[in-house]
Structure formats: C-alpha cells, structure tokens
mmCIF file of C-alpha atoms in Angstrom:
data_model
loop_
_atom_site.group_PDB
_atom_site.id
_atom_site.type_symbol
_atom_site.label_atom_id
_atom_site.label_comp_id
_atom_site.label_asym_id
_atom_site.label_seq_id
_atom_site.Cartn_x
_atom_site.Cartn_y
_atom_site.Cartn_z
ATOM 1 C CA UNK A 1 -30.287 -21.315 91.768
ATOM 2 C CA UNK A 2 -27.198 -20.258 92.948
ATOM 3 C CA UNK A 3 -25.180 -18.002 90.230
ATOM 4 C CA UNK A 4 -21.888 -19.111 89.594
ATOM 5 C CA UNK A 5 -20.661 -15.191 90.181
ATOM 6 C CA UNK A 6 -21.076 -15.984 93.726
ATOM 7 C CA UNK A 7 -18.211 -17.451 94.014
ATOM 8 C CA UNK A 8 -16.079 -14.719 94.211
ATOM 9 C CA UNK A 9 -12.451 -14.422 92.000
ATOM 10 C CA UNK A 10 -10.154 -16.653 94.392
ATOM 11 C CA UNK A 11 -12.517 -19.498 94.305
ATOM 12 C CA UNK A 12 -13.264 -18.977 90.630
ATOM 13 C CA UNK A 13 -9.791 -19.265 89.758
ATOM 14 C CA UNK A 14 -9.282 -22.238 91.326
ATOM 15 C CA UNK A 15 -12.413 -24.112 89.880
ATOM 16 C CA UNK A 16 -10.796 -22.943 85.983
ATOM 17 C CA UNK A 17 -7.273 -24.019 86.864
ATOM 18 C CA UNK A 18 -8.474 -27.857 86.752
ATOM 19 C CA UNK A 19 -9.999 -27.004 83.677
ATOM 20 C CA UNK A 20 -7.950 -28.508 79.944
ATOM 21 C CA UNK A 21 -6.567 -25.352 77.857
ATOM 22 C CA UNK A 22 -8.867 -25.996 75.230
ATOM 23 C CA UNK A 23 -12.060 -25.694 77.679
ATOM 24 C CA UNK A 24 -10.585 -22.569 78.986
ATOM 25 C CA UNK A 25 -9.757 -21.209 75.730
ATOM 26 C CA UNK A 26 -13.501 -21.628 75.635
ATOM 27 C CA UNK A 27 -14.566 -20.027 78.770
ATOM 28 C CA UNK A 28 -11.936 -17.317 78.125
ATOM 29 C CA UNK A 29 -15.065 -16.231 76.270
ATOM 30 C CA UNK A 30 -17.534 -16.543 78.336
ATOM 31 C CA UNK A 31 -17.688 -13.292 80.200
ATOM 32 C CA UNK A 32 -14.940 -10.421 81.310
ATOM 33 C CA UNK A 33 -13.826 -11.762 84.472
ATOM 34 C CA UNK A 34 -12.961 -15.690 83.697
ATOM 35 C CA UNK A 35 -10.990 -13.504 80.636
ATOM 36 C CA UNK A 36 -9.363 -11.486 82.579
ATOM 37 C CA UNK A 37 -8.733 -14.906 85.060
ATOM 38 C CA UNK A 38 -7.381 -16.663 82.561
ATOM 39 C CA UNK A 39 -5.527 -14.376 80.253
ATOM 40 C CA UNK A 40 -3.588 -13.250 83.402
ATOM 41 C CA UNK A 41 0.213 -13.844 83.822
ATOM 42 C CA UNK A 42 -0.221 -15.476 87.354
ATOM 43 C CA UNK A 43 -3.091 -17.715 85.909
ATOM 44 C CA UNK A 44 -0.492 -18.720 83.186
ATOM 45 C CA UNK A 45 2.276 -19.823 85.696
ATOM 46 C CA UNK A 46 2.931 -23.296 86.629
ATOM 47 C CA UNK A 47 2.697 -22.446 90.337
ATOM 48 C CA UNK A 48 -1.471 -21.965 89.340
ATOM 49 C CA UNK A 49 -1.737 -25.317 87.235
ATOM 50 C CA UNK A 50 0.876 -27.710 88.387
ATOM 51 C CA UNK A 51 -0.851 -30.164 86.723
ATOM 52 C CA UNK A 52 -0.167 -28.906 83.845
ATOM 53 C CA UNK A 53 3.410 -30.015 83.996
ATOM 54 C CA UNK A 54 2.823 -33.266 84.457
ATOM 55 C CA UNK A 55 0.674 -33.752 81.397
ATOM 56 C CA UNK A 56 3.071 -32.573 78.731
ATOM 57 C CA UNK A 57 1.145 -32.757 74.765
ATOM 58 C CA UNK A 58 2.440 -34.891 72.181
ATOM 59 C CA UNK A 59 3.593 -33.093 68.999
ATOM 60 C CA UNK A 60 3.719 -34.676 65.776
ATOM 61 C CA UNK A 61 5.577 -32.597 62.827
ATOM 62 C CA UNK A 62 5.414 -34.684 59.248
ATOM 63 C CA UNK A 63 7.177 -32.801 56.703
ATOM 64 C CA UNK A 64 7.162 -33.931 53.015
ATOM 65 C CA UNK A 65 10.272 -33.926 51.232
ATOM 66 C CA UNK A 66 8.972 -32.631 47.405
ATOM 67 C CA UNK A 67 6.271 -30.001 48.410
ATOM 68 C CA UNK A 68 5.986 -27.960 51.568
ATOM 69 C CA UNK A 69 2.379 -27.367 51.048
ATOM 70 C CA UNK A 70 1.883 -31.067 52.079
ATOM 71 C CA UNK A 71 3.612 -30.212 55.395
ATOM 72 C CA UNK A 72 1.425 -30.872 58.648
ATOM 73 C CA UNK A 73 1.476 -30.724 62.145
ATOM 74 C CA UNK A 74 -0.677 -32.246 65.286
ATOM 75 C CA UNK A 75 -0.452 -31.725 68.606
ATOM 76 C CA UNK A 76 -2.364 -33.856 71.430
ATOM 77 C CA UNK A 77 -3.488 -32.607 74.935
ATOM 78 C CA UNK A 78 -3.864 -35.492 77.432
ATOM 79 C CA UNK A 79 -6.487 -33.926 79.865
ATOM 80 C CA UNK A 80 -8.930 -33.648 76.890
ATOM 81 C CA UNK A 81 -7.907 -36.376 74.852
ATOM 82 C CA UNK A 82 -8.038 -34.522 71.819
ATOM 83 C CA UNK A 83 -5.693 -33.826 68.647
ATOM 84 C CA UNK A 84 -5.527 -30.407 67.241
ATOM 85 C CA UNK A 85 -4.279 -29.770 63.478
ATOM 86 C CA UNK A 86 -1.816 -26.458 64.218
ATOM 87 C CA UNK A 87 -2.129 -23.872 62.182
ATOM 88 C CA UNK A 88 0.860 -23.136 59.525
ATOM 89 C CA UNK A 89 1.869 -20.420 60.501
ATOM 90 C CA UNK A 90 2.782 -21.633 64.333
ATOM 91 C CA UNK A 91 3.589 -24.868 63.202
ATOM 92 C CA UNK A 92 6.883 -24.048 60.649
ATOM 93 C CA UNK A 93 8.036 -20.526 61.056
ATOM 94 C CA UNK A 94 11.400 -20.509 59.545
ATOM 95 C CA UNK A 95 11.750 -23.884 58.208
ATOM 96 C CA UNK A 96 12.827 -23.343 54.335
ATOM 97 C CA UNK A 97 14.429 -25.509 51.315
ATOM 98 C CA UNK A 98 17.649 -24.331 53.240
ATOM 99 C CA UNK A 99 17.134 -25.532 56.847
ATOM 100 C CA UNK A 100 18.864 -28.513 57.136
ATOM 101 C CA UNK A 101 16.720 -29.799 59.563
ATOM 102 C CA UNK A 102 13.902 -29.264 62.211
ATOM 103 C CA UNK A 103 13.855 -30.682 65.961
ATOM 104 C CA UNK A 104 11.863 -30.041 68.486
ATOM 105 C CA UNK A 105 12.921 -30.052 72.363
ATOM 106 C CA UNK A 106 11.460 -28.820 75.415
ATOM 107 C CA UNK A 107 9.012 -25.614 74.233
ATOM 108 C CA UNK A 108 10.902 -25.127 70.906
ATOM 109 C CA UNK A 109 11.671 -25.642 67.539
ATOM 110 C CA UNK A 110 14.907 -25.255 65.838
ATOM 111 C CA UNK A 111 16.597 -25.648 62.889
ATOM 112 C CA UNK A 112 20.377 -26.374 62.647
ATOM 113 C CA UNK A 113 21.782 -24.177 59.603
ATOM 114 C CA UNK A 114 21.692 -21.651 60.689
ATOM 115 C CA UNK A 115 20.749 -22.099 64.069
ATOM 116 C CA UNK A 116 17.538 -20.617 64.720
ATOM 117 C CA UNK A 117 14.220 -20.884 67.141
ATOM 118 C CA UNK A 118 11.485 -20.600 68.099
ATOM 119 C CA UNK A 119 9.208 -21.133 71.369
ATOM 120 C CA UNK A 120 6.313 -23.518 70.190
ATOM 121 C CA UNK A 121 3.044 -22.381 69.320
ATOM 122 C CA UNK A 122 4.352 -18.897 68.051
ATOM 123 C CA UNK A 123 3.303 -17.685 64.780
ATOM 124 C CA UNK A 124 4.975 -14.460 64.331
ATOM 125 C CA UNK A 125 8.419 -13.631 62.507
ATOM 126 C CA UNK A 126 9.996 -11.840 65.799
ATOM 127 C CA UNK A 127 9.545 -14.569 67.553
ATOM 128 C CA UNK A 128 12.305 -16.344 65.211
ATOM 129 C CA UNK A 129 15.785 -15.983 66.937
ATOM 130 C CA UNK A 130 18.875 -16.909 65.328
ATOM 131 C CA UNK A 131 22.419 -17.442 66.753
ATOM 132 C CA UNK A 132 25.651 -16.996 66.096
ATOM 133 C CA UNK A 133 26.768 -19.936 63.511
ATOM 134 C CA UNK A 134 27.614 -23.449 65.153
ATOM 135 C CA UNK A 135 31.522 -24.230 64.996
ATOM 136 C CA UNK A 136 30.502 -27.259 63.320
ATOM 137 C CA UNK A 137 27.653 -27.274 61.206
ATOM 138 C CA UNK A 138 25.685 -30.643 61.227
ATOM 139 C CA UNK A 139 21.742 -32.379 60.304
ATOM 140 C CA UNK A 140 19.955 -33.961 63.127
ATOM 141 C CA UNK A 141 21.862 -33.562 66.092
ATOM 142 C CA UNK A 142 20.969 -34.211 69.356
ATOM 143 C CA UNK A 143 19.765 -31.563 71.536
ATOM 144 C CA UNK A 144 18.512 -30.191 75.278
ATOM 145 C CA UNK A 145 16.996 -27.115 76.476
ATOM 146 C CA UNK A 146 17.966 -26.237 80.520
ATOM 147 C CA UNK A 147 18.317 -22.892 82.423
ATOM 148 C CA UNK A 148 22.093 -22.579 83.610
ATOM 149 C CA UNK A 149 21.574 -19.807 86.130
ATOM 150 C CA UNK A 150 19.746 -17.743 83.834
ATOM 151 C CA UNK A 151 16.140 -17.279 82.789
ATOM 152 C CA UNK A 152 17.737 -17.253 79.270
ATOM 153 C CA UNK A 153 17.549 -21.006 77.854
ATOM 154 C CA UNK A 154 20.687 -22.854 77.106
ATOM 155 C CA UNK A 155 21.158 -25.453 74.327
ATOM 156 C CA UNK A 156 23.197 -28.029 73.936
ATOM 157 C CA UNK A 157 24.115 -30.037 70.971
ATOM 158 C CA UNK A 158 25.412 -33.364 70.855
ATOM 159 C CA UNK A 159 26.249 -35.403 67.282
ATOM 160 C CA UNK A 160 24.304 -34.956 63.760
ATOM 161 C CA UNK A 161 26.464 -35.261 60.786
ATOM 162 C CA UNK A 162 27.865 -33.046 58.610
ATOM 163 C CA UNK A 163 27.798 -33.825 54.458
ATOM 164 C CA UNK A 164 30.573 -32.653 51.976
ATOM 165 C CA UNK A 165 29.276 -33.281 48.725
ATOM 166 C CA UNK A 166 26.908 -36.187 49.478
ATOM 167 C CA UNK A 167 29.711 -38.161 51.727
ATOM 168 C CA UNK A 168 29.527 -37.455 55.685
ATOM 169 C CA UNK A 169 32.152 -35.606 57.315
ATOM 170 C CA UNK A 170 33.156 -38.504 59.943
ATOM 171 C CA UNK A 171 35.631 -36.021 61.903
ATOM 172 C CA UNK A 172 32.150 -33.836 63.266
ATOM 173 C CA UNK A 173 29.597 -36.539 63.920
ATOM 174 C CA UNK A 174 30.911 -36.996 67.306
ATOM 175 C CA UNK A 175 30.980 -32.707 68.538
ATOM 176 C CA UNK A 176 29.516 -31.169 71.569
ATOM 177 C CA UNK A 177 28.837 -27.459 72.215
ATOM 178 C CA UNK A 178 26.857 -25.466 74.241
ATOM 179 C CA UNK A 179 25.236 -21.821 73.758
ATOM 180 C CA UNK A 180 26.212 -18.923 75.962
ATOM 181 C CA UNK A 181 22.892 -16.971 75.777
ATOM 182 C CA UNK A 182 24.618 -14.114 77.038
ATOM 183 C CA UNK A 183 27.700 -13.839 74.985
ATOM 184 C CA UNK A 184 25.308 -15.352 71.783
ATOM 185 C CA UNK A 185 28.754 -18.015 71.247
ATOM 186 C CA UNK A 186 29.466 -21.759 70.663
ATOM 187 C CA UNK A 187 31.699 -23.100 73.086
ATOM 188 C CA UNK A 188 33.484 -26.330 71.955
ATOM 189 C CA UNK A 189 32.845 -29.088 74.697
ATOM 190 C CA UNK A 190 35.218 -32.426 74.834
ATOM 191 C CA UNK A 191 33.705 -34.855 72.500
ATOM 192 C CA UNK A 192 30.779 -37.669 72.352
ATOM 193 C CA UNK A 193 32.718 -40.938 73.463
ATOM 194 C CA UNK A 194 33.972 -42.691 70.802
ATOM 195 C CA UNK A 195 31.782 -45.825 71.318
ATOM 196 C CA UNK A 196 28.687 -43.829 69.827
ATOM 197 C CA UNK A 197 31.029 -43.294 66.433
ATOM 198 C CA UNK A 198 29.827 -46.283 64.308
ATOM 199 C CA UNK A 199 26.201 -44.946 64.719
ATOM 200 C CA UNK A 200 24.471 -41.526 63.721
ATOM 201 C CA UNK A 201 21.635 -39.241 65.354
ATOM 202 C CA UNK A 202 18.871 -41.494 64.291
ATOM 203 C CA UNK A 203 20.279 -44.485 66.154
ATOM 204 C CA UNK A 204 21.213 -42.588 69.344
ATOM 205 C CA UNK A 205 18.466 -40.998 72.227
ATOM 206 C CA UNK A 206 19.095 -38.420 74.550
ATOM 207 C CA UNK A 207 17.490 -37.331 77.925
ATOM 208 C CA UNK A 208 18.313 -34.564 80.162
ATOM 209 C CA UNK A 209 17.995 -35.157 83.955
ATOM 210 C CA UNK A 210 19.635 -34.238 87.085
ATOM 211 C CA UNK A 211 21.762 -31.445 85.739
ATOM 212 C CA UNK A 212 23.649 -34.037 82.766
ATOM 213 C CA UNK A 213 22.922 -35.114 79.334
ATOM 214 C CA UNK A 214 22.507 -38.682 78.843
ATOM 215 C CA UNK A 215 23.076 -39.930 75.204
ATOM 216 C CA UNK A 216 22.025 -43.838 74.778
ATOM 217 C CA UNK A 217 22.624 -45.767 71.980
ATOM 218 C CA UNK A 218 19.066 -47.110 70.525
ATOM 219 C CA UNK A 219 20.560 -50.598 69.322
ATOM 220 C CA UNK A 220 24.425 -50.955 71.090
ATOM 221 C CA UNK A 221 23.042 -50.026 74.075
ATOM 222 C CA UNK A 222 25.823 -47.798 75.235
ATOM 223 C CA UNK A 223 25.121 -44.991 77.915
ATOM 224 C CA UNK A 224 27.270 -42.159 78.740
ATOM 225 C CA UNK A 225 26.518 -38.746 80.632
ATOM 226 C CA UNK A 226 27.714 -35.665 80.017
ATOM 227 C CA UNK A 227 27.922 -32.809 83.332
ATOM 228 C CA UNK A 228 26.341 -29.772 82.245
ATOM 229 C CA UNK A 229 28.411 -27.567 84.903
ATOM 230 C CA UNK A 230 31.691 -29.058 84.483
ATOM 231 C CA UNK A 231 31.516 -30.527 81.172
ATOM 232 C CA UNK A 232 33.235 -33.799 81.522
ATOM 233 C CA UNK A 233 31.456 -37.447 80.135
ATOM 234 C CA UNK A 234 31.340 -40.008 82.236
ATOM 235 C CA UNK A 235 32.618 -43.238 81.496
ATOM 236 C CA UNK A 236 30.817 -45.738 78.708
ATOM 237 C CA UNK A 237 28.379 -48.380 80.227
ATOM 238 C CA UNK A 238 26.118 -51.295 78.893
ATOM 239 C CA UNK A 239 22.283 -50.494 79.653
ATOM 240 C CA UNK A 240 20.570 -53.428 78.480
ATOM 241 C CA UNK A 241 17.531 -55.695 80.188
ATOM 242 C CA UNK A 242 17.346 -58.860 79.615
ATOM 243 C CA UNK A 243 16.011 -59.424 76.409
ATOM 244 C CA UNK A 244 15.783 -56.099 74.928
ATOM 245 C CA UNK A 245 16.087 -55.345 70.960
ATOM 246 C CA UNK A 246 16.436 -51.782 70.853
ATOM 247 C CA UNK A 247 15.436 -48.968 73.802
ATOM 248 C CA UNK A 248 15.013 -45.178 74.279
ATOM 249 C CA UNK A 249 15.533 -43.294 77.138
ATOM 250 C CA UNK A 250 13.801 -40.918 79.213
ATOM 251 C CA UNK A 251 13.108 -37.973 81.677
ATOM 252 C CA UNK A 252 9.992 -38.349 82.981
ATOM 253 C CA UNK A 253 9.733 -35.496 86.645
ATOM 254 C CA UNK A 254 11.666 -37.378 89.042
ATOM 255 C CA UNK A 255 12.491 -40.909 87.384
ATOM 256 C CA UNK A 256 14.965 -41.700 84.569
ATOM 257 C CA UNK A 257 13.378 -44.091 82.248
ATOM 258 C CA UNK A 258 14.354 -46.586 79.790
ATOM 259 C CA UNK A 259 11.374 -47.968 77.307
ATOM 260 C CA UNK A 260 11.647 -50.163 74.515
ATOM 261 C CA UNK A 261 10.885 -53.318 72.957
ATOM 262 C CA UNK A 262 11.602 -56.703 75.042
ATOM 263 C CA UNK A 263 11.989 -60.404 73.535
ATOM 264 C CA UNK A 264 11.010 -63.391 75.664
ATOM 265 C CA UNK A 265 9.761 -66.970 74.956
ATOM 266 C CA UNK A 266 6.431 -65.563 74.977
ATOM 267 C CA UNK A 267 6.798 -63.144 72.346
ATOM 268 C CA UNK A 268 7.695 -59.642 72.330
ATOM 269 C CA UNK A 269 6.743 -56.794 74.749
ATOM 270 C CA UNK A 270 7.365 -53.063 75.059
ATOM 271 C CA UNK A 271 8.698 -52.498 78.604
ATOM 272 C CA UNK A 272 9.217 -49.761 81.017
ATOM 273 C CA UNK A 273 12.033 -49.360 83.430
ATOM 274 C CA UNK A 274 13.373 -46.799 86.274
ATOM 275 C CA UNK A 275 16.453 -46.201 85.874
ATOM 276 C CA UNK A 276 18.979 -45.516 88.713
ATOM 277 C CA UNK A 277 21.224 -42.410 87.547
ATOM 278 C CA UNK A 278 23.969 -43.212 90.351
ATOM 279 C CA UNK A 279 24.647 -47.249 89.807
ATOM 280 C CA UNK A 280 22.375 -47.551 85.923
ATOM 281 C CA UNK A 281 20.640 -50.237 87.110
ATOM 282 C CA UNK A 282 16.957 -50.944 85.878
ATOM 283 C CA UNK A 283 13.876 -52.241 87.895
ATOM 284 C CA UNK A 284 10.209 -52.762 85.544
ATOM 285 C CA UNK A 285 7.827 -50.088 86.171
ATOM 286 C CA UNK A 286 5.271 -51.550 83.596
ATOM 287 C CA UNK A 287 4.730 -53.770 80.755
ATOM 288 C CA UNK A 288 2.477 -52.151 77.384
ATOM 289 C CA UNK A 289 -0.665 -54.619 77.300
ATOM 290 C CA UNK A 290 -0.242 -56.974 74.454
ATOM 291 C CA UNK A 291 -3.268 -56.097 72.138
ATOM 292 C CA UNK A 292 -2.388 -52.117 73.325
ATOM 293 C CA UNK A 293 0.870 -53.004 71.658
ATOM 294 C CA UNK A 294 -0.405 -55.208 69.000
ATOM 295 C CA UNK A 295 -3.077 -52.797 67.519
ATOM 296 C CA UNK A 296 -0.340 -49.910 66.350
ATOM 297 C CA UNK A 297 0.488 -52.885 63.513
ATOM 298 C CA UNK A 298 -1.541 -54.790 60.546
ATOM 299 C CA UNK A 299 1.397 -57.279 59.556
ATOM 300 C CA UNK A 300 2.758 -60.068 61.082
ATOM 301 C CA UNK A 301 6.632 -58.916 59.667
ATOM 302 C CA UNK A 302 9.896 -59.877 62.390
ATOM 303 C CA UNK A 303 10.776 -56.421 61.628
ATOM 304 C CA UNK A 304 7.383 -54.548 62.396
ATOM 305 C CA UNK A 305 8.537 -53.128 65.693
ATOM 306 C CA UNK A 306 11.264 -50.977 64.087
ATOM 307 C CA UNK A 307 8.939 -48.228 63.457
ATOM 308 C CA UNK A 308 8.474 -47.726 66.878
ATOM 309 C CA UNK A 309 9.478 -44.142 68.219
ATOM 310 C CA UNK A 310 8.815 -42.834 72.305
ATOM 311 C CA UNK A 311 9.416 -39.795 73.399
ATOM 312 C CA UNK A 312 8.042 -38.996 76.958
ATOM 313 C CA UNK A 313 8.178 -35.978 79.367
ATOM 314 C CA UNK A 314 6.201 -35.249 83.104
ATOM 315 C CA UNK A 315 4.346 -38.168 83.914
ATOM 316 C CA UNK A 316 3.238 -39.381 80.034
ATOM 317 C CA UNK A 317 5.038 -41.888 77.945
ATOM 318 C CA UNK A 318 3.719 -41.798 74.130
ATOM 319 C CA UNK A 319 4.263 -44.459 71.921
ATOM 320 C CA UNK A 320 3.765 -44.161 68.168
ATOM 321 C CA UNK A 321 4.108 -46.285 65.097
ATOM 322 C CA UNK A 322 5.808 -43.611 62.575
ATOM 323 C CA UNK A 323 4.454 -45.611 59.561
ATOM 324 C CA UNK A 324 1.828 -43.897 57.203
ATOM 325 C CA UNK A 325 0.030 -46.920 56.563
ATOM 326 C CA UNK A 326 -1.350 -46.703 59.796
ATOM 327 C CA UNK A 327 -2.010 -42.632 60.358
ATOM 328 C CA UNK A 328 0.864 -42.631 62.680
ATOM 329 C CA UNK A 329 -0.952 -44.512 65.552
ATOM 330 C CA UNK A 330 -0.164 -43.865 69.619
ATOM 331 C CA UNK A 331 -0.998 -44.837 73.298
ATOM 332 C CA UNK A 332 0.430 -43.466 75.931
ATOM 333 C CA UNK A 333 1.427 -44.734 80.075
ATOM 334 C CA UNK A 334 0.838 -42.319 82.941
ATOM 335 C CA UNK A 335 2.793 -43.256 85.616
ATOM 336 C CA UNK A 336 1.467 -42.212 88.680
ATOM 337 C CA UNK A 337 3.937 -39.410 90.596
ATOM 338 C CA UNK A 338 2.445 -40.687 94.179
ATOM 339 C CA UNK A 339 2.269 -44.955 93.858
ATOM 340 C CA UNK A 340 4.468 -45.501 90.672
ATOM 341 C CA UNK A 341 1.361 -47.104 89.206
ATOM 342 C CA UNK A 342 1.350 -46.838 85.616
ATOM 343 C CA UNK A 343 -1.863 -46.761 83.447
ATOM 344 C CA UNK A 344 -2.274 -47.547 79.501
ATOM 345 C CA UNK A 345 -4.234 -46.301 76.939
ATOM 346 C CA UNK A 346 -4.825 -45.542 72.743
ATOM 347 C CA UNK A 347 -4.734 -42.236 72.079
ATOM 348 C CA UNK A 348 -7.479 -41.189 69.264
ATOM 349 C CA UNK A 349 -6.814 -41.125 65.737
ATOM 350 C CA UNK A 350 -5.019 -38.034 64.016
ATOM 351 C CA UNK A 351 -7.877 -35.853 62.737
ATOM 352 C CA UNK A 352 -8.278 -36.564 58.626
ATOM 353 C CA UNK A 353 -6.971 -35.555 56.324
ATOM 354 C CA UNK A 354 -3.365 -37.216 56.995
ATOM 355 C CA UNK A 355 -1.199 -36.538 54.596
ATOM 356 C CA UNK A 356 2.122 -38.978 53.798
ATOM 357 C CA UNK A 357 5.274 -37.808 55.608
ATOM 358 C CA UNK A 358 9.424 -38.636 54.469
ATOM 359 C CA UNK A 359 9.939 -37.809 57.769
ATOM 360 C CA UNK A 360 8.014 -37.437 61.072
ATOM 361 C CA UNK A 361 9.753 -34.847 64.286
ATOM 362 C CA UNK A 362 8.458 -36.406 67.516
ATOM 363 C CA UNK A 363 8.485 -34.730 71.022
ATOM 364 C CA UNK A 364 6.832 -34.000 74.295
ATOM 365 C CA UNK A 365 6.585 -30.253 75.484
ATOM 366 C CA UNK A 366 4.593 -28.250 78.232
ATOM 367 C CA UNK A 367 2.366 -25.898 76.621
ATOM 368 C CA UNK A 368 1.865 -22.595 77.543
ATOM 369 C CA UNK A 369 -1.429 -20.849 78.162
ATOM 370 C CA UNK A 370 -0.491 -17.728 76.895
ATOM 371 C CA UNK A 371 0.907 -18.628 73.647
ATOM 372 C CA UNK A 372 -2.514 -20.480 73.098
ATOM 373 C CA UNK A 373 -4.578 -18.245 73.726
ATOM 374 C CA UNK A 374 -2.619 -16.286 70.854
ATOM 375 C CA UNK A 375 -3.433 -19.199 68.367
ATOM 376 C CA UNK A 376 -6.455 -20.711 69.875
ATOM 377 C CA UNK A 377 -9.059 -19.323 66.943
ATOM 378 C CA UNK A 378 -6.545 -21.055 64.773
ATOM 379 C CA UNK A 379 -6.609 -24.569 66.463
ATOM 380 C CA UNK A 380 -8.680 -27.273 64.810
ATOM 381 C CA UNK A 381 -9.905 -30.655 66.177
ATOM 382 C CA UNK A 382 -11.267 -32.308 63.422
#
C-alpha cells in the first residue's frame, strides 16, 4: 500500500485543511509533521481554510443567577456536528458578582462594567483587556466588533440601560460610542433614534454589514443604520413582512437577513428573508419545515414562540428555544453562498448534564485554530 507520507507537505496540507478542528486537533497528534502542519500560523489563516468562515460555531453561555459554580457553557461546530462542554476557565474569565453583564460578539466576550475582553476560547488572565471606563455606564447593550483601518478591533456600543437604585436611568438607554483602540477612549456618537426609546436591549437586534450598524426593533419593527465612518443614523423605517410577529436580523457573508416568526391562515412559520440594504425591501429565501419548527416545543401555548432566539453569522442560521424545559433545543439553515439554496436541520442535543440557566448569551463566532489547539485537551463532547 501506498503510505500516506508520500504525499509530500503541499498536498498533505491541503487534504487536513478540509478536515473539522476537532479531527485535526486529533491528527495534530498523530505524528511531527501534520503537527507542525497544523499548529502553523499559515495553516491557521483563513486564506488556508476558507471554509472555515462560512461555518461559524454556535455558542451557548447559561449563567445562573445564585451560584456561579452552576455556570456552563457549549459550543457547537457545524462540520462535525458535535457540541463541546468548554472548559471554565476559557469559558468565563473575568465575569464576577460585579460584571454587570456578559455578551458575546464576533470572537469575544465582554463585560460592560468595567469594560473588559476577551478573544473566545482563551483561558489565561493576560488575555483579559480592559478599557478605559464607558462615558455612560449601562447592562446589556448592544454591540459590534469591525476593523476601522487597523488590525486593532473596534467596538461599538449601542443602548443597554443604566439603573440608579433599582429605577433605570431613561436619559442613557438610547447612547452610542465607539472605542479608539489607539487612544484606549470613548467617543460620544449622536444618539439611537428616538423611536427605539419605549423598548430596551432585549427587545432590539443588531447586525453589522456593509460598513454600518443596523439596530432593528424585535417587536415595532423599526430599522435604522448607523455609518461607521461618518457616524450619522439614517432615517427610521418599517421592516415588516406580511404577517410577521416579531423578527431578528442578520449578517450572514454577503446577504442581510431578516428571520423570524410569520402568521398566516395556515398557522405559524419561521421565515427567512434577504434583505436589500439600499431600498429595505425583503424577498423569502426559505421557510423552517413545520415539524423542524414544531419539535423545539412540547405545549400547544399562543405564546410558545416567544422563546425563540437566532443569531446567525457566514452561511449558518441557528435557531434555539432558550427554555430549560427543553435543554435549550436548535436547528440550523445553511444557505448556500453559490445557488441561495437553503438547507434545514436539528442540531444534536446539548451533552448532559444541563444545568438550569436565569439567563442564556447566544452568538455565532469563527473559531480559531490556534486558540484551540491551546484548549483542545480541555474540550469535552459528552
């Protein structure tokens, strides 16, 4: 037979970039040269698994309100259809009884006060950057990750609110500002539109495409867009199909997306549509079968869909039911980058035990290699 060494390193680099990161944190083992292959900066790049962009994981973060020891995190890769349980230690690196809250955007955690972060999948202290303070200090905001000429990340935050006692400071729900990685400063950016005022984070979703920050309220409706380079909003529009109850919107490569639940005369339906960022108007991309959508609920209740949270990133649109009752169950939609096609499926059950969460962080990120290979004798699938 043939030995596989015969390949040479070129061709052998190729066959292992096809290959899911938890296979090749695998063969990472199997001899010097696929380590060396795969533990090498170039082999880490996206130019040497584009793929890899495309299929973003799904991160679950359930945090329990009384004890932190009850705190757990999952994250699912799409190419091998598996969860892993992450380890603590990578999983809530500077979240404390202080932080006032935890989101997760693009690569990274954060917490809001203070302001501090983390690229996902690190589990060491110095890899725990905090900034200077936020001019206005505020839970669950709204936030984006981009690169604004600079390999530095920029963040932006949008909303949250902001208690005094246990009353919400009204005056700061509606802030913008944006981090200068360079000068490590806030700068205060004209205002979220004051149709978004009556609602708070949790009823508001956010997308960042084409260089602006979209911010779409879940239930109203209302869609505004805020230019990242010169910092203006645009003007306050209705973004609502036919028939839909409440919607979330996305950036998924080269296609704005709006997803959410649809009412018709034959029942209800969870919808996709593209979304034209010049004019806002919406053409279906795909429809969720109806036992797909029917199996992330036991109960017949009018008000079962309201547990429903997306998030979605590359080509992959999750869908989860954020009730315990259930283990938190998903699908996700990949939507095909070449014909448009979009394909359905359950995504397995989170690996047992599951504990009960007050609150469950949601989001889509590319992983990188490198950082797994750092964890990887940590990771757990069952």
């Amino acid at each position: 037979m043939t030995e596989f060494s015969i390949l040479g390193f070129d061709l052998t680099e190729h066959i292992l970039s096809f290959l899911p990161i938890p296979t090749l944190l695998r063969a990472a083992s199997v001899c010097k040269l696929w380590h060396s292959i795969i533990s090498s900066p170039t082999f880490s790049s996206p130019s040497a698994r584009p793929h890899a962009l495309s299929q973003p994981w799904f991160f679950l973060y359930g945090l329990h309100n009384t004890s932190s020891k009850n705190h757990q995190s999952f994250a699912f890769d799409p190419l091998s259809n598996l969860w892993f349980r992450l380890p603590s230690s990578s999983s809530f690196p500077f979240l404390s009884p202080t932080s006032s809250s935890l989101i997760g955007s693009q690569g990274f955690l954060f917490t809001t006060a203070p302001f501090s972060f983390s690229p996902i999948l690190h589990r060491f202290s110095y890899n725990i950057f905090t900034t200077s303070p936020l001019n206005y200090s505020r839970d669950n905001p709204l936030l984006g990750v981009f690169h604004a000429n600079s390999d530095k990340p920029t963040f932006i935050v949008v909303g949250g609110v902001k208690f005094i006692g246990n009353l919400v400071d009204i005056e700061d729900r509606l802030a913008v500002e944006i981090y200068d990685p360079h000068l490590d400063s806030w700068e205060i950016c004209p205002p979220l539109p004051a149709n978004f005022s009556s609602g708070n984070s949790s009823s508001l979703s956010s997308a960042l495409f084409g260089g602006k920050f979209y911010v779409l309220g879940i239930y109203s409706c209302f869609v505004s867009s805020f230019d990242l380079e010169n910092h203006i909003w645009s003007d306050v529009q209705t973004l609502r199909p036919p028939g839909v109850n409440f919607s979330f919107l996305l950036s998924c490569r080269d296609r704005l997306v709006l997803a959410g639940i649809c009412n018709s005369p034959l029942g209800s339906s969870f919808n996709l549509w593209r979304i034209d960022e010049n004019t806002m108007e919406f053409s279906e991309i795909a429809i969720m079968p109806q036992d797909l959508l029917y199996s992330l609920f036991d109960s017949d209740e009018d008000d079962k869909f309201a547990s429903l949270k997306c998030v979605g990133l590359g080509d992959l649109v999750y869908v989860f039911n954020e009730e315990y009752h259930k283990r938190y169950p998903a699908c996700v939609c990949e939507i095909s980058s070449e014909s448009g096609k979009c394909k359905w499926r359950r995504v397995p059950p989170l690996p047992s035990p599951v504990n009960k969460f007050h609150k469950v962080i949601s989001f889509c990120s590319t992983v990188s290699l490198h950082n797994m290979l750092r964890v990887g004798e940590e990771l757990s699938d069952r």
